[in-house]
mmCIF file of C-alpha atoms and ligand atoms in Angstrom:
data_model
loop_
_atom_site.group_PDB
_atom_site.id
_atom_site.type_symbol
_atom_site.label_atom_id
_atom_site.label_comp_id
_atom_site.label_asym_id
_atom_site.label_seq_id
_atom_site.Cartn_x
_atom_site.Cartn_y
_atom_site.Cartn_z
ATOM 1 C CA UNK A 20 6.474 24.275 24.777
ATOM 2 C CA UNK A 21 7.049 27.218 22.780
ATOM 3 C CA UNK A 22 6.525 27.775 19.085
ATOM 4 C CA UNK A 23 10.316 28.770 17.218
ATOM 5 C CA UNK A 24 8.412 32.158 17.018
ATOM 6 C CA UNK A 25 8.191 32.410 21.008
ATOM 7 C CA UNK A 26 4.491 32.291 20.948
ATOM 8 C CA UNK A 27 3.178 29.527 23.182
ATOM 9 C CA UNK A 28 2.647 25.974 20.905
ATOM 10 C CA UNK A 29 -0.885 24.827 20.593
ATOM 11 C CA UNK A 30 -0.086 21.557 18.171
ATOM 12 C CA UNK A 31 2.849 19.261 18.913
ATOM 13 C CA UNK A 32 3.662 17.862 15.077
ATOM 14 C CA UNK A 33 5.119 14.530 16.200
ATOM 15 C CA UNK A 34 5.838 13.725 12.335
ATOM 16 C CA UNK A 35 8.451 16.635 12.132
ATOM 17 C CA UNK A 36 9.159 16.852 15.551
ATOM 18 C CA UNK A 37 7.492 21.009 15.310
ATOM 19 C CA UNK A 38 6.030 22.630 18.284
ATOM 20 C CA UNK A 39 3.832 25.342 16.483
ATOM 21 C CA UNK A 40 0.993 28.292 17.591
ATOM 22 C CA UNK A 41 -1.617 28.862 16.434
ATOM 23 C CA UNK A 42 -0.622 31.499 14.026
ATOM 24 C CA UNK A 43 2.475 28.959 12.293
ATOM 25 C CA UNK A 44 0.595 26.140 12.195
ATOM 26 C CA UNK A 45 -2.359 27.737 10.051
ATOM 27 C CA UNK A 46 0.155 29.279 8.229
ATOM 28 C CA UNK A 47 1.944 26.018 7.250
ATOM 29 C CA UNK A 48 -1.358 24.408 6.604
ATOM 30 C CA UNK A 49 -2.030 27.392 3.569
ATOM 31 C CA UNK A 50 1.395 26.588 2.715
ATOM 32 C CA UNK A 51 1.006 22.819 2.245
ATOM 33 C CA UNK A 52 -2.157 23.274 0.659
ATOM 34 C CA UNK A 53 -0.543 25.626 -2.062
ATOM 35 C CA UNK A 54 2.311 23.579 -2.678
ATOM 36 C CA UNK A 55 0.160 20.476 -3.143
ATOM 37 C CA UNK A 56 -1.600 22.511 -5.922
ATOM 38 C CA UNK A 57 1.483 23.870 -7.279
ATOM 39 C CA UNK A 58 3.745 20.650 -7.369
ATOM 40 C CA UNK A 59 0.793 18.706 -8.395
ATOM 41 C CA UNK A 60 -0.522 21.546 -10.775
ATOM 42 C CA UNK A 61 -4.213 20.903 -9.597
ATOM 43 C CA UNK A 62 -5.123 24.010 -11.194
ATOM 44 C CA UNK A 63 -4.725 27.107 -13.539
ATOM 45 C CA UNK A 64 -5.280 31.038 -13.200
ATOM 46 C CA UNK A 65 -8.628 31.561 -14.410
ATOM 47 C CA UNK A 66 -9.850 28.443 -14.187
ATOM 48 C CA UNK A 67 -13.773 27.366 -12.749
ATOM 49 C CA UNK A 68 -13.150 25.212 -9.751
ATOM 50 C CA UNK A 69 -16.209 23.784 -8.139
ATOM 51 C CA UNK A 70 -15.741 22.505 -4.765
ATOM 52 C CA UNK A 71 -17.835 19.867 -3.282
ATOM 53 C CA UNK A 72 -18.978 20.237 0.222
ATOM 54 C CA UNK A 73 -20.961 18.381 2.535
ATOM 55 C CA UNK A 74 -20.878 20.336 5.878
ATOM 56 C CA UNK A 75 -18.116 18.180 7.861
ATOM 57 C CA UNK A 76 -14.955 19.713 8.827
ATOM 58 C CA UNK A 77 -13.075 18.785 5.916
ATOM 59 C CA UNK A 78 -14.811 20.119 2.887
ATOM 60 C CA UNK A 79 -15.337 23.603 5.046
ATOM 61 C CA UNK A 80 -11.668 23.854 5.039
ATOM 62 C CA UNK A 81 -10.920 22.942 2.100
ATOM 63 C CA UNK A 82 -13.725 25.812 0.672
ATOM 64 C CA UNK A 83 -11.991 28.529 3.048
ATOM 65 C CA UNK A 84 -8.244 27.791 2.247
ATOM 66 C CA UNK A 85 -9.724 27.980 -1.261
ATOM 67 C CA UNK A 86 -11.719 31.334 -0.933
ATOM 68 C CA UNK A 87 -8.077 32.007 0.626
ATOM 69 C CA UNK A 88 -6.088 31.469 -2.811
ATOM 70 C CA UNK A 89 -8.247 32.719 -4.965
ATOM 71 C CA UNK A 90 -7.818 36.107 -3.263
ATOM 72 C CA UNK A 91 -4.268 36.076 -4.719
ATOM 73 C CA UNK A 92 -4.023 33.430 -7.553
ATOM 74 C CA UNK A 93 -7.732 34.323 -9.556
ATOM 75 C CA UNK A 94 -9.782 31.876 -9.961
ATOM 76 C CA UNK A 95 -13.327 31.461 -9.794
ATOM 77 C CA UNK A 96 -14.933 29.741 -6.968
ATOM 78 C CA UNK A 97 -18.137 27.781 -6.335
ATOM 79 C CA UNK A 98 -19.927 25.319 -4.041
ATOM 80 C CA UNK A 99 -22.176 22.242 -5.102
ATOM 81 C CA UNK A 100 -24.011 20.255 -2.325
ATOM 82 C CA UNK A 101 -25.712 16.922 -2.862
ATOM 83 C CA UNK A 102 -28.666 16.082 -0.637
ATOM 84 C CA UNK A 103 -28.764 12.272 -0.417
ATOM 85 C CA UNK A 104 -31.816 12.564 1.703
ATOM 86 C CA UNK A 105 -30.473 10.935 4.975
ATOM 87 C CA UNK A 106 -32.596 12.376 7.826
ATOM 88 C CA UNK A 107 -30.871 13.874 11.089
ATOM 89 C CA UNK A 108 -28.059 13.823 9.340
ATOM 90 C CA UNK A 109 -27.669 15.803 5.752
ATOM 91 C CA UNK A 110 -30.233 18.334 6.719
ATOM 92 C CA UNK A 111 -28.546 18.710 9.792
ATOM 93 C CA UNK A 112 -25.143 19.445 7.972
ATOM 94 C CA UNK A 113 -26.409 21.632 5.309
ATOM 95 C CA UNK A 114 -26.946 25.275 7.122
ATOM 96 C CA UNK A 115 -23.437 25.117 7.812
ATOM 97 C CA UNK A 116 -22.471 24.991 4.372
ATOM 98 C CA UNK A 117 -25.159 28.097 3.650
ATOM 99 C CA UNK A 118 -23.971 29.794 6.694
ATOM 100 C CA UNK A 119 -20.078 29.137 4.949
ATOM 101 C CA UNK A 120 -20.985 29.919 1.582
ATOM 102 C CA UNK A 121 -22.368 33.605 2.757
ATOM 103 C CA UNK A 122 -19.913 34.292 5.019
ATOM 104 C CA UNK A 123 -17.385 33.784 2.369
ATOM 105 C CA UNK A 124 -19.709 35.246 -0.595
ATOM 106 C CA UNK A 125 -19.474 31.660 -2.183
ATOM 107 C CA UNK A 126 -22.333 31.015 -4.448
ATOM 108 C CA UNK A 127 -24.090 27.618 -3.476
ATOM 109 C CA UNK A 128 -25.268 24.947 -5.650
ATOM 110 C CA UNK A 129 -27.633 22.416 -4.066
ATOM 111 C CA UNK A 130 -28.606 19.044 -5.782
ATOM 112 C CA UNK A 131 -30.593 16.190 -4.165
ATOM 113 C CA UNK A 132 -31.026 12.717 -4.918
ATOM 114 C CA UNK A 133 -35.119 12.811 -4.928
ATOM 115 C CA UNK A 134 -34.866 15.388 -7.669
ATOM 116 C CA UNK A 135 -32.331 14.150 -9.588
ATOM 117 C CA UNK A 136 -33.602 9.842 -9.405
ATOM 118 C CA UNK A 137 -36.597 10.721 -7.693
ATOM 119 C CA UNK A 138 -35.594 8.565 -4.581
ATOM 120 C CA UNK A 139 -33.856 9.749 -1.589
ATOM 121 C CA UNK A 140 -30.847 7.278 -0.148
ATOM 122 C CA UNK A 141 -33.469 6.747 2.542
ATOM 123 C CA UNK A 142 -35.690 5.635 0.799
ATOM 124 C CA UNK A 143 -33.250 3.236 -1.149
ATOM 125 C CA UNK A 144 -31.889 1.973 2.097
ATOM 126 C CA UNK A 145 -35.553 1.171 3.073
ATOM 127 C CA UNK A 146 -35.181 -1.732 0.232
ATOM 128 C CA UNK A 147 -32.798 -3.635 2.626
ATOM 129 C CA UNK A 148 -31.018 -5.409 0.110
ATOM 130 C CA UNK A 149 -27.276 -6.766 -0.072
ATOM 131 C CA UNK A 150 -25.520 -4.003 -1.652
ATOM 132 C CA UNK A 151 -26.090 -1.609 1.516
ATOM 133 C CA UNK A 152 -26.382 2.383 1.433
ATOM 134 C CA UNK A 153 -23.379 2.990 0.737
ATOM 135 C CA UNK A 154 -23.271 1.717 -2.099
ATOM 136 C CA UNK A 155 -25.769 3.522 -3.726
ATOM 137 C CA UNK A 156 -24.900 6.712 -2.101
ATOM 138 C CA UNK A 157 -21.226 6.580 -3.552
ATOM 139 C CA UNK A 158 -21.763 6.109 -7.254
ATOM 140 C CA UNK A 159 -25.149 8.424 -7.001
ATOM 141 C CA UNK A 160 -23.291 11.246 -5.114
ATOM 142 C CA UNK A 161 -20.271 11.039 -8.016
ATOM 143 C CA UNK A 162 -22.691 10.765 -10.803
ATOM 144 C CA UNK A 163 -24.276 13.913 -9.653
ATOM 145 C CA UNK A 164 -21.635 15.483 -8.787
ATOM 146 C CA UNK A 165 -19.622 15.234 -12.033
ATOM 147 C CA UNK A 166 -23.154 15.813 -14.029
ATOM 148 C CA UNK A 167 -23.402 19.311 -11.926
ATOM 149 C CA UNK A 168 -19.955 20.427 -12.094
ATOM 150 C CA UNK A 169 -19.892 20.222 -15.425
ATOM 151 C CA UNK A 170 -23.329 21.721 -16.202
ATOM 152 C CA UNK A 171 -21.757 24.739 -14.044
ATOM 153 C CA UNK A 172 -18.501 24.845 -16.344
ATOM 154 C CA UNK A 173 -16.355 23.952 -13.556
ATOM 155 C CA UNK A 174 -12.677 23.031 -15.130
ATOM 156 C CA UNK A 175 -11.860 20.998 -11.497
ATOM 157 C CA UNK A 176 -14.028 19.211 -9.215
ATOM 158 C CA UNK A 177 -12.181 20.170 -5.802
ATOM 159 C CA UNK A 178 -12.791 16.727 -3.198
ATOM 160 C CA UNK A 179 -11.692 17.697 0.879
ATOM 161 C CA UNK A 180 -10.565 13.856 1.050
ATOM 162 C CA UNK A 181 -7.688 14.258 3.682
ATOM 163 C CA UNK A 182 -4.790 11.904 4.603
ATOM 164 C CA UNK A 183 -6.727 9.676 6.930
ATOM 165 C CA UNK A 184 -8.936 9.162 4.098
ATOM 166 C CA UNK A 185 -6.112 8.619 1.908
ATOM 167 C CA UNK A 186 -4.053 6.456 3.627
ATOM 168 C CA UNK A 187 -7.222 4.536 4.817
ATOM 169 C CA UNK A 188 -8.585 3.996 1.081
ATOM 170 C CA UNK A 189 -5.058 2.347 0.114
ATOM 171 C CA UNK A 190 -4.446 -0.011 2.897
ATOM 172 C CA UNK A 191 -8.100 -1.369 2.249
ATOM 173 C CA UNK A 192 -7.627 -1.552 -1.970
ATOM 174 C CA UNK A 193 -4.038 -3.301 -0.683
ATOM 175 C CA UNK A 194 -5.782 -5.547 1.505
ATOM 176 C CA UNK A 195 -8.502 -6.586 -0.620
ATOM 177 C CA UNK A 196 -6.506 -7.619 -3.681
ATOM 178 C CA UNK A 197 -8.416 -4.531 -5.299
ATOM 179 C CA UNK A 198 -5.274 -3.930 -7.505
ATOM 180 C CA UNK A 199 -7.708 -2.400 -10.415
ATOM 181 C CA UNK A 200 -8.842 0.511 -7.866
ATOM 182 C CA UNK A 201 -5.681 1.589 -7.706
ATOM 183 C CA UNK A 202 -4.686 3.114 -10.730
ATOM 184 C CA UNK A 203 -7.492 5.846 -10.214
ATOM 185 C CA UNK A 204 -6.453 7.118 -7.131
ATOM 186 C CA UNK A 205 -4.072 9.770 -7.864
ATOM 187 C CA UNK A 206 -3.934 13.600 -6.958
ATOM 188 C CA UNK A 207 -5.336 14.159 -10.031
ATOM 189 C CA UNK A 208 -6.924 11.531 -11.646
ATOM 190 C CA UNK A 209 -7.889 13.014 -15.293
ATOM 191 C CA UNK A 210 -10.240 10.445 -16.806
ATOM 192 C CA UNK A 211 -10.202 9.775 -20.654
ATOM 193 C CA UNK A 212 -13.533 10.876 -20.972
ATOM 194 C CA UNK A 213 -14.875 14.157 -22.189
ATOM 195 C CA UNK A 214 -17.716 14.434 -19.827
ATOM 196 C CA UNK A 215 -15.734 13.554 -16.690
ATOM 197 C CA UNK A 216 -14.678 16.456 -14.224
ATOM 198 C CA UNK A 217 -11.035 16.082 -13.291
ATOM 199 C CA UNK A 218 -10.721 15.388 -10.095
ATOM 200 C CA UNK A 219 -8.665 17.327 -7.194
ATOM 201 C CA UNK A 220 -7.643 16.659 -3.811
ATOM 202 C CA UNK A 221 -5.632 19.179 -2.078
ATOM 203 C CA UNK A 222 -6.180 18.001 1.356
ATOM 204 C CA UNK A 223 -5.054 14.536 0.706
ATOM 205 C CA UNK A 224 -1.636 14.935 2.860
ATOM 206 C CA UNK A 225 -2.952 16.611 5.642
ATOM 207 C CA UNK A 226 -3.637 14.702 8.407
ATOM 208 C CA UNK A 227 -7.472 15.058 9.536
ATOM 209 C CA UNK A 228 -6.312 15.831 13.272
ATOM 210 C CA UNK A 229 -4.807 18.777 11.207
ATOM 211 C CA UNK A 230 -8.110 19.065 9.435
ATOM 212 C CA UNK A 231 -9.687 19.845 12.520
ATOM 213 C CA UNK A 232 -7.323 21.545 14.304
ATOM 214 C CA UNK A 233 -7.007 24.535 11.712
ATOM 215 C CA UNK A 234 -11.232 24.702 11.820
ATOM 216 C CA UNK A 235 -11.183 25.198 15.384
ATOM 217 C CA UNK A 236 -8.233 27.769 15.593
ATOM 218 C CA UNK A 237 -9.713 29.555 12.212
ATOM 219 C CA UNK A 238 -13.382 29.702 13.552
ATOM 220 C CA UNK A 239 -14.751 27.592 11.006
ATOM 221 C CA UNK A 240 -18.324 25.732 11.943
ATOM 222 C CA UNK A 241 -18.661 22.328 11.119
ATOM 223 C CA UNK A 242 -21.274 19.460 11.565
ATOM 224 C CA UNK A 243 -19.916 16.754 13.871
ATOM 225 C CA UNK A 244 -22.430 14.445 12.841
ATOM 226 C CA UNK A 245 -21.903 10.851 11.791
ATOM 227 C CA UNK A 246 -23.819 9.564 8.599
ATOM 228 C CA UNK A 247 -26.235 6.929 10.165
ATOM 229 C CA UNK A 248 -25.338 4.534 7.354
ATOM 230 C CA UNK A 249 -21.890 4.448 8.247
ATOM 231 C CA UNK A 250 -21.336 0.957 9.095
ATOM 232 C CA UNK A 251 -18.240 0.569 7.520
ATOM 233 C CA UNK A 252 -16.519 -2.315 9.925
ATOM 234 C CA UNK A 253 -13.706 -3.006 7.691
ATOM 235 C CA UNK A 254 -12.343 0.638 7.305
ATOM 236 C CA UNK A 255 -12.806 1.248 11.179
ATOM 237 C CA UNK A 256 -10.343 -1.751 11.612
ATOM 238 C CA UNK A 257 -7.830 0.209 9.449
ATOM 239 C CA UNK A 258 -8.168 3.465 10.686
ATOM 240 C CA UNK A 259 -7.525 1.628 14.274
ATOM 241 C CA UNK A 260 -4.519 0.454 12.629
ATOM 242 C CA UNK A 261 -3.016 3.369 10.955
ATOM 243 C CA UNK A 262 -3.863 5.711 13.972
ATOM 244 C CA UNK A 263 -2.065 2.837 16.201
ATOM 245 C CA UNK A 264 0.806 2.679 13.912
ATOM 246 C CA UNK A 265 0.897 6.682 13.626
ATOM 247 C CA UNK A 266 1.247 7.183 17.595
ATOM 248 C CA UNK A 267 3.843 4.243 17.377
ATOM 249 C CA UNK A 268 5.674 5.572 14.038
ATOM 250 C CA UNK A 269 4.840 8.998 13.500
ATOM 251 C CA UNK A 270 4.614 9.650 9.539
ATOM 252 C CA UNK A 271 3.148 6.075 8.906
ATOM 253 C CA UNK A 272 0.294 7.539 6.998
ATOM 254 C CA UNK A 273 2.879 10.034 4.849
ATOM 255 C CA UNK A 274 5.242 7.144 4.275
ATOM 256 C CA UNK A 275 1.896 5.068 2.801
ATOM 257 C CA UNK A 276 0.642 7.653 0.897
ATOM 258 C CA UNK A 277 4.138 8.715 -1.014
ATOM 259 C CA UNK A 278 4.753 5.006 -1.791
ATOM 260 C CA UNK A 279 1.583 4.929 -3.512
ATOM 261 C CA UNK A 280 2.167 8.042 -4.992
ATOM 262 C CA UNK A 281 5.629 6.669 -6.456
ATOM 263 C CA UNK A 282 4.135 4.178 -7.732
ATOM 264 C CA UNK A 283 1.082 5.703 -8.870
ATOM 265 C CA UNK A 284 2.323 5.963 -12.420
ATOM 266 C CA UNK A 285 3.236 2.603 -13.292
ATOM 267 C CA UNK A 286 -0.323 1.649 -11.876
ATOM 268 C CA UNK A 287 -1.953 4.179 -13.811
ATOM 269 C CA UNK A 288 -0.381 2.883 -16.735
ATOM 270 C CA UNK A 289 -1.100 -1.073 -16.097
ATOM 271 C CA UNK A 290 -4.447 -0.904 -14.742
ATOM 272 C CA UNK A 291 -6.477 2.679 -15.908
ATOM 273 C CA UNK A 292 -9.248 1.360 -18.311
ATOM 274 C CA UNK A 293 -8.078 1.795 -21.658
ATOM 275 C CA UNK A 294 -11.149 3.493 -22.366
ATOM 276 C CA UNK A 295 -14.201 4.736 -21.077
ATOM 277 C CA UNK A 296 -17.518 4.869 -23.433
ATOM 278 C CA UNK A 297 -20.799 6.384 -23.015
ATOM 279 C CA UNK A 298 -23.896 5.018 -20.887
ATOM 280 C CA UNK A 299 -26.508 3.889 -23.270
ATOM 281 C CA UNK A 300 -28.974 5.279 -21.161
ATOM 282 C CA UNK A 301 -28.285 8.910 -19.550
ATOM 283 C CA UNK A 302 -25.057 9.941 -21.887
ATOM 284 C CA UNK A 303 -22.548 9.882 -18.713
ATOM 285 C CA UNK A 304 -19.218 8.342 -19.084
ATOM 286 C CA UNK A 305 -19.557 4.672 -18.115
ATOM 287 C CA UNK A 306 -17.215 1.466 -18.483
ATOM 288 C CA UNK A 307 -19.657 -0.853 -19.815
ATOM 289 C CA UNK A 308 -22.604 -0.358 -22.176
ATOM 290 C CA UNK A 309 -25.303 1.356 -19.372
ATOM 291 C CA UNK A 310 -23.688 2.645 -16.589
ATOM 292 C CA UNK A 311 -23.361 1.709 -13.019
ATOM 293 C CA UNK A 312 -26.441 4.443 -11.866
ATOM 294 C CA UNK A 313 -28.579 3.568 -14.064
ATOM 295 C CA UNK A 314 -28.548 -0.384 -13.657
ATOM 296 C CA UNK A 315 -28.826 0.809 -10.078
ATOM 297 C CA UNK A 316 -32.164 3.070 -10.882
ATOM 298 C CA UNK A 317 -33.869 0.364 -13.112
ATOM 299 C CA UNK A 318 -32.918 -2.514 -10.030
ATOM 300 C CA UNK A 319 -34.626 0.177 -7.188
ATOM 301 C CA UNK A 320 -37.504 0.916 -9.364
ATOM 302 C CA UNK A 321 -38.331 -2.776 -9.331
ATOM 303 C CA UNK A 322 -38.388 -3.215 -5.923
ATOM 304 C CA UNK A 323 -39.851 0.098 -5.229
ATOM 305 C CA UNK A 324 -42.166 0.647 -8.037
ATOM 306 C CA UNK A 325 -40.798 3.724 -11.168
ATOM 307 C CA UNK A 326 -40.574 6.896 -9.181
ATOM 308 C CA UNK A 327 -42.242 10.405 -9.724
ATOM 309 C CA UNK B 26 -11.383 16.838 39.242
ATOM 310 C CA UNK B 27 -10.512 17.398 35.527
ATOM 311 C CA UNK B 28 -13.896 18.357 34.096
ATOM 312 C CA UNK B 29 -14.043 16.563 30.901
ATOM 313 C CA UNK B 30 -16.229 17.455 27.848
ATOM 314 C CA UNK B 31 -16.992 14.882 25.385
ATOM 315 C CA UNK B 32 -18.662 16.262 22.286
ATOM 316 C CA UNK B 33 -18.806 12.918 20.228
ATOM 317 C CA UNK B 34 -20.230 11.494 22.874
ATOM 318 C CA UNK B 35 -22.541 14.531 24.703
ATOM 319 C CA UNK B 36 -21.174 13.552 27.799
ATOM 320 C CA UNK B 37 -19.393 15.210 30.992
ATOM 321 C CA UNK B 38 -17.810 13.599 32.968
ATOM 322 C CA UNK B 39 -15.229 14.460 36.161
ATOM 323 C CA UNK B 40 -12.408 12.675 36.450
ATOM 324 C CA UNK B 41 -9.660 12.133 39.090
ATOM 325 C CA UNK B 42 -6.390 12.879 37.559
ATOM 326 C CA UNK B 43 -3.342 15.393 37.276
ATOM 327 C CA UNK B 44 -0.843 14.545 34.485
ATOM 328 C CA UNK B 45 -0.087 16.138 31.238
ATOM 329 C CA UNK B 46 -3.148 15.304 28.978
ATOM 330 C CA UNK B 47 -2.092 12.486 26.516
ATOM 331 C CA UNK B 48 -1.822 10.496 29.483
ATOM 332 C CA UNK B 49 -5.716 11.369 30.490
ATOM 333 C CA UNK B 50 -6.944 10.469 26.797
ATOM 334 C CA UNK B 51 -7.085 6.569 27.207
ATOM 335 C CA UNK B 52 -9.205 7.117 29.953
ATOM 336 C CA UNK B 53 -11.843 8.419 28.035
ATOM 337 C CA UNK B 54 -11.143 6.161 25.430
ATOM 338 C CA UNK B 55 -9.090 8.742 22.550
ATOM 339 C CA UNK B 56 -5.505 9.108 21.781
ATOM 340 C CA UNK B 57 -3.398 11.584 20.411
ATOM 341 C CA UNK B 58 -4.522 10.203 16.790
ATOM 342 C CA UNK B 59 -8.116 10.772 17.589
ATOM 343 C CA UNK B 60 -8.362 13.441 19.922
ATOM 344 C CA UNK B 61 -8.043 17.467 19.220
ATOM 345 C CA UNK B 62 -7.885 18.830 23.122
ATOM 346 C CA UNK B 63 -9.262 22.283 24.193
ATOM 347 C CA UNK B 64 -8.125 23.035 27.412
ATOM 348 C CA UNK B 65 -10.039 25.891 28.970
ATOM 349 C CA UNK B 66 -11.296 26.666 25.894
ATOM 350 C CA UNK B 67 -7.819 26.887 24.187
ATOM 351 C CA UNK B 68 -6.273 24.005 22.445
ATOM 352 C CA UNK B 69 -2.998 22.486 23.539
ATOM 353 C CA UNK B 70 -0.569 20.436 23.136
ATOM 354 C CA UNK B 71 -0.957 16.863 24.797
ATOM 355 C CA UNK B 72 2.185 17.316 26.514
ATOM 356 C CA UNK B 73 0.351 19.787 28.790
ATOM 357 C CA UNK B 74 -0.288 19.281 32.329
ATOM 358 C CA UNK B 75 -3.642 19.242 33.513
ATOM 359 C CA UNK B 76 -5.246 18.748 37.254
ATOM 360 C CA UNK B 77 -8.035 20.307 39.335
ATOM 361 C CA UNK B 78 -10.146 22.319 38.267
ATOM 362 C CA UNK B 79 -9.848 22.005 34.521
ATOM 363 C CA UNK B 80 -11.856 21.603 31.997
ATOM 364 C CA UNK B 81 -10.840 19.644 29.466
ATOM 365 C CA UNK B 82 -12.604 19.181 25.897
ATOM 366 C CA UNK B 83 -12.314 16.859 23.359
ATOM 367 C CA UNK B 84 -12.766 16.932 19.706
ATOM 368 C CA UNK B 85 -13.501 13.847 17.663
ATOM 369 C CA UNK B 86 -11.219 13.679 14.868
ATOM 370 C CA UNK B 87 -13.146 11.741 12.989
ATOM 371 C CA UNK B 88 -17.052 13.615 11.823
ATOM 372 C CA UNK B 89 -19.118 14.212 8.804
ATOM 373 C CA UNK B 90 -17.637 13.351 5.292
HETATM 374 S S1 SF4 C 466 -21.661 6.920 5.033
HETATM 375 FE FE1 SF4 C 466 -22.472 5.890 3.247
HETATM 376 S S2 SF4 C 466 -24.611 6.534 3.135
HETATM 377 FE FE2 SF4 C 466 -23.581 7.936 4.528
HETATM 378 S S3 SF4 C 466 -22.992 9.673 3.254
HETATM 379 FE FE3 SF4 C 466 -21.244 8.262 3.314
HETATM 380 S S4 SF4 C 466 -21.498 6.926 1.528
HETATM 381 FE FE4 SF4 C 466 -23.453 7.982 1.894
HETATM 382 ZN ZN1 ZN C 467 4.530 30.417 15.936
#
């Protein structure tokens, strides 16, 4: 098939029936991207975005078509990394974010779990309890995150979650009567708290075939690694779902996503915490008196004795 | 034989088949959800024929995070 330009089509887009080349469909992925930010206005002219990336396909994409805007709309650009400490995995992923960062003159934060709570997630997972890594890793790798972005002045935390994320995250809240969740799921999700980063996702309707797609044809290196920890049985059902749905109904995962996004508001308004206080213990925003990190910490340093 | 490359997986395999490519991807266990498709080194649409002497590689669409 041939792209509407006459160029030969690399990507069939089943969801809008487009046959596009390489050249149009990297070109309509910078255009999505932009008018994501635009309608959604993730961001300003001047503003400090710091974008969080991990070394998998998605957060390197979302850091070049980034470095690409800010060439014409200025704003200033940065990169923070966590280091959860997961062997043959994270250090395996990190020198492709340095090798990004300098081949796009990015300057490169790097923040890791054993320096920050003196335990890396492998160590944690070593405890073997209930909760699972996962766990841990989520709410350490957003407390750090926020705690860093803002130390660094950024104005928006940028997040590469992508539609398959997305669509996956809903269907699961749905599923598990996890009504609460939703109300903090949005584009931009601007928490009532001083101290908290807003969040953006400009990625989140692209599909991650897409995500992919525009890495390969845009020479852009990424780790293909899976986190060892990833276990997660529940969302692989759902991603089996949605992609089996997708092939059946192309734009299943769109259609999901804009009805949450249509109802998004009324969510937002029944379900966001009315308010959002101050941990007792570290000074980060929290929902109850200490928050959820640092009940974590004190629980891991009984069973593994205070760290260093 | 299709030469086929999975990276996932670290695997090569060579299988007997000529048809256009979306049509090959159950039989290594993808679909067009999961599957980005190089072939030759150039990726293409799964509506693409493929047959001897190809090689055929396949990207896992879902990595990292
Ligand atoms: S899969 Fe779990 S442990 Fe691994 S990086 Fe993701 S949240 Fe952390
Ligand atoms: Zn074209």
């Amino acid at each position: 098939m041939q792209c509407k330009c006459g160029h030969k089509a690399v990507y069939f887009r089943r969801y809008s029936g487009q046959h596009l080349c390489s050249k149009c469909f990297s070109r309509s992925i910078f255009k999505k991207f932009k008018d994501i930010i635009r309608m959604n206005k993730l961001m300003e002219r001047g503003d400090r975005i710091v974008c969080g990336v991990s070394g998998g396909k998605d957060s390197l994409v979302l850091l070049y078509l980034l470095k690409k805007l800010s060439e014409k709309f200025q704003f200033e650009l940065s990169a923070l990394t966590i280091d959860e400490g997961i062997s043959g995995y994270r250090d395996l992923s990190i020198p492709f974010v340095k090798k990004a960062c300098s081949d796009l003159d990015i300057e490169l934060h790097i923040r890791s779990f054993k320096e920050e709570y003196g335990y890396s997630l492998d160590e944690v997972a070593s405890m073997d309890d209930r909760l699972g890594a996962c766990s841990y890793c989520g709410v350490f790798r957003r407390n750090i995150l926020n705690k860093h972005a803002r130390e660094l002045g950024a104005d928006r935390l940028a997040m590469g979650h992508n539609l398959d994320d997305e669509s996956q995250v809903i269907l699961m809240n749905l599923l598990r009567g996890d009504v609460s969740r939703f109300g903090r799921m949005g584009t931009f999700y601007r928490d009532v708290h001083h101290k908290f980063i807003p969040r953006i996702k400009p990625l989140r309707e692209i599909p991650e075939k897409e995500i992919v797609l525009y890495a390969i044809v845009n020479g852009i290196d990424f780790d293909f690694e899976e986190c060892p920890y990833a276990p997660e049985a529940f969302r692989d059902d759902i991603r089996d779902f949605l992609n089996m749905m997708e092939e059946k109904r192309p734009g299943t995962k769109h259609a999901l996503l804009k009805t949450y996004d249509r109802l998004y508001p009324l969510l937002n308004q029944t379900f966001a915490p009315e308010s959002i206080s101050t941990c007792g213990n570290c000074g980060e925003p929290s929902i109850s008196l200490f928050c959820k990190k640092c009940e974590m910490l004190e629980d891991i340093g009984k069973k593994l004795g205070k760290a260093d | 034989m299709v030469k086929v490359i999975l990276l996932r997986e670290r695997k090569i395999l060579e299988v007997s088949y000529t048809g256009p490519i979306k049509g090959l991807l159950p039989m290594v266990d993808y679909s067009v959800e999961t599957a980005v498709v190089l072939r030759n080194g150039e990726p293409v649409e799964e509506e693409e024929e493929v047959g001897d002497g190809d090689e055929i590689k396949i990207v896992p669409v879902v990595s990292g995070g």
